[in-house]
Amino acid sequence: MELQAVLMAAGGGSRMMDLTYNTPKPLLPVGNKPLLWYPLNLLERVGFEEVIVITTKEVHKMISTDPKMKLDVKMKLDVVCIPEDADMGTADALRYIQQKVKTDILVVSCDLITDAALHEVVDLFRAHNATLAMLMSKAREFTETVPGQKGKKKAGEQRDFVGVDGTGKRLLFLANEADLEEGLAVRKSIMRKHPRMHIKTGLVDAHLYCLKKSVVEFLVDNKSISSIRGELVPYLVRKQFSRASSCPKDKEDPDQDLNRKDGNSSLEILRTAPVDEPLLQLARERSCWNDHRGDMSAAYHGGRLRCYVHVLEDDGEGVCYRVNTLATYIEANRLAPKLFEEPAVHPTAVVSERCQVGADSIIGASCQLADKTSIKRSILGASTTIREKVKVTNSIIMHGVTIEEGCNIQGSVICSNAHIGRGADIKYCLVGSGQRIEPEADRTNEVIVGSDQLMEI
Amino acid sequence: MSQATVNMADTGEAVADGLAGDITRAKVEGKELTKEEKQRLRKEKKQQKKQKDKKGENDEKAPSERDKEKPVTPSSTPLSMKPPTQKAPSAVPAPSTASLPIPIPMPASEAPGPSPSPTSADKPVKSKAELKAERRARQEADRASKQGKKGGEPGPQASSSKPKAPPNELQPVVKRLPEHVQVDDPAVVKKLAKKLERQQIPLRSDYGYKVSLFSHLHQYSKKAPLTQQISIPSTVIHPSVVRLGLQYSQGIVAGSNARSVALLHAFKQVIRDYNTPPNEELSRDLVNKLKPYISFLNQCRPLSASMGNAIKYIKKEISNIPSQCKEEEAKNKLQTCIDSYINEKITLAAEAIYEYAIEKISDGDVILVYGCSSLVNHILCEASEKSRKFRVIVVDSRPRLEGREALRRLVQRGIRCTYVLISALSYILPEVSKVFLGAHALLANGYVMSRVGTSQVALVAKAFNVPVLVCCETYKFCERVQTDSFVSNELGDPDDLMVTRKGKTQLEHWQEVPSLGLLNLVYDVTPPDFVDLVITELGMIPCTSVPVVLRVKNVDQ
């Protein structure tokens, strides 16, 4: 077997608490499908036959009862429940399933919606015998107004600086703005080997990583690493250029000598060679290929740890979204209908004749739409009830919502089981789950959640 | 004249018979035989051996004829052709050259003569026609029995489109053209597609407009790898073979030796992960397992001659595994076979070639090399370590610019180098004292197949009277015959010819210009007139001795 797929679905959705306090993030509906369905569909399309899903018990219960997941996903799902109280990062989760990992792994996050060609990432991983291969995409501007956002969106915080070499494939440098206090420092060893480096900002990390099996073994040894994106990936990118003999400059090592030895030994795990190394070495010596030119060193500068990145360009290579903020959630809902071919109006929905449903709207199962309603560019979840003379534009309505007659909903997100009283005028609002909006209400640009949610941090 | 020859023949016969008596008498008496007697004795022994071998070879001929699945050519022609070819290998070790001309015409006239005489002792005298009929009947019986045994085996052996080892004898058999030079024939393409479908390998489609002279060859694009069409955790194809195919198509593993070593490495991993399914024999099932992998690799990049020979060797080794051998044992045996093949044919051969080549490098030499040949680089690096003082001129050509890698390796060892592009060849040649070239393959008619541009270098060197030495291991010798570079070649990615200078790529939209075709040839053939010496591990041979080496190799195996 070549690759095992691991789906990380235990995340909390900390950046969109308004949406996720009631529904766990993997089950948020996007285009009337749970968010978890999208990466699973991607893996299935590409040809995987089984996936290890790491999630919480709550989500596991919901998945097993959800009919849509059972029908659509034909792969074998090996669900691993992690204890909810232990605050586990993604790397901790990998350490947890270390026994199940038998080959190289492909780690996918549950909030990834993409139709990119995965073989590009995996080809980099295979061809160069890389330790890490990841996928990134150019960030897109969001044009929709996000409910509840006051003022302009603060751009520029938490930027990622990604340094690639001349070919644009080899990952040389990866740092987050939050980690760089004084400025961007690039080590001389990198500049000596790769004098030309392109530094890009404005890239979105798709959280899709191909990792070698030795990385999981390395994680078992190094329990201090708890997040793949936050700690493991920058560590690997840095270690590409460190020598085995020289000591790694770690500021947080209390006991330098001991950790130096540990660091080197665990680094050796990452660099361990397969059994037939002499033959591979001979083949590489005899091959007349080099990945760089201009200096006297052999291919890859003799380094055994290599990290590669595939950056999705704008033109036609596909969409890539990570649904971790409200803005991306809305954007993803906008694009979801284009990603799969299903009838826009679910067959069990009851739509009366004098109702206007726009072409890019999705009506979920068992909906009831009364006369003289107008639905444009919106998504209606399952079992929603829309009474007469309601206008819904540019909105996302989750399941179980009741909207009384005469309402006007624009640019809003109405979470599940909410109740909108008659005649209400909701513009660019986020109505939390189970909320009731009084009749004749007039809300603009507000986040309406219950008081108990306000207490949660 | 004819009378005299008849008399000669008669007297020869009489003398032979009489001599036999003399010789036995001499042996009995313990006298030393005279020189003529010894010659005559040798001749008789040879004839007797020939008769015995003729009978033995009739059985051997049946399997080799079955491989070609052609109607049986009349057995008289192979029989009459047999003696000269059989004579030649046995003539080579013959001690005295004087006896050479005599044995050859002798069998023609004396075949009917002495043949009854040795057999007369044990069998009744048969006429020539009866003997022939007997042999033919025996052949048919052998073939029928062998076909019955192998009836269950699938036809891929016969329908494989690569030419197998040609017959040792000069039989008039029509060889099928390999499919990779018949791309413009839709029937062949359809047949290939069906074969790939059966093996569950995706078909790689051709890319771009092909220049009409080369429209019979495949042209692939690097931007459309074969992995696009297979599932990501590849289940049909072993992961190391997928990796190898990717490395071939992207050019990460390039060069005849590197490709063969990488191929054998991948096969070692395949063998290691292989488990014999129940009710199957390892010797047959493993070969069938390897066939789709070889098709896959062929789709990624056409196989080289050295890879073809390595594959033949492995298949032979696998089929020779006895059926009672346990699986672990068999797998270990195969792994050691592969290791020893690489060791003998590549590593030690390089050492041997170095030993011969070092005699040709003298102090003060100016050596010209073209492109990046791993063998030539090895020779030059080792020679510089033995402190021979020479300098090297590296000639390079677009689009591959492999000379830069050769330049790096030589300069790293401290050799003084000059770097030119091939357009400057005639300006630089007056300084050159020798030209060392590497080879991708050596063809059976003495032509050298190598990177495109090699024949140009050889031609210009010949014009300047500079000796051209080709270094090549014997495992790259192939039985193909080619006199031009059109018939069988490889077309590289045409987009490689595009170059971006100052941000502008002139050929960016070459596909939209209807009358423009980009041609990126990979190989060319150099005639043996331009090559002065071929250095192999068997010694320094002229180009025309390649068929001899091939023949000796086949007899050995």
Short mmCIF file of N, CA and C in Angstrom, two decimals, chain B residues 92 142 215 221 252 255 265 321 391 409 457 485 489:
data_model
loop_
_atom_site.label_atom_id
_atom_site.label_comp_id
_atom_site.label_asym_id
_atom_site.label_seq_id
_atom_site.Cartn_x
_atom_site.Cartn_y
_atom_site.Cartn_z
N VAL B 92 36.91 -21.13 -34.15
CA VAL B 92 37.69 -20.10 -33.44
C VAL B 92 38.69 -20.72 -32.49
N ASP B 142 8.17 -33.32 -30.88
CA ASP B 142 8.63 -32.50 -29.76
C ASP B 142 7.77 -31.25 -29.61
N SER B 215 6.28 11.13 -37.39
CA SER B 215 4.93 10.94 -36.87
C SER B 215 4.67 9.51 -36.47
N SER B 221 4.03 14.72 -23.23
CA SER B 221 4.30 15.98 -22.56
C SER B 221 4.59 15.73 -21.10
N ILE B 252 14.38 12.79 -13.79
CA ILE B 252 15.19 12.80 -12.58
C ILE B 252 16.20 11.65 -12.65
N GLY B 255 19.93 8.70 -18.20
CA GLY B 255 21.21 8.06 -18.45
C GLY B 255 21.01 6.57 -18.42
N HIS B 265 16.54 -1.86 -8.97
CA HIS B 265 16.21 -1.57 -7.58
C HIS B 265 14.71 -1.69 -7.35
N ILE B 321 13.69 -20.65 -11.87
CA ILE B 321 13.61 -21.06 -10.47
C ILE B 321 12.89 -22.40 -10.42
N ARG B 391 43.61 17.65 -20.16
CA ARG B 391 42.51 18.58 -19.94
C ARG B 391 41.35 18.15 -20.82
N ARG B 409 31.02 17.65 -12.42
CA ARG B 409 31.69 16.50 -11.83
C ARG B 409 33.18 16.51 -12.11
N VAL B 457 29.40 15.03 -33.58
CA VAL B 457 30.75 15.14 -33.00
C VAL B 457 31.69 14.16 -33.69
N SER B 485 18.64 7.47 -38.06
CA SER B 485 18.05 7.87 -36.78
C SER B 485 16.55 8.06 -36.88
N ASN B 489 13.42 5.98 -32.66
CA ASN B 489 14.02 7.06 -31.89
C ASN B 489 13.07 7.40 -30.77
#
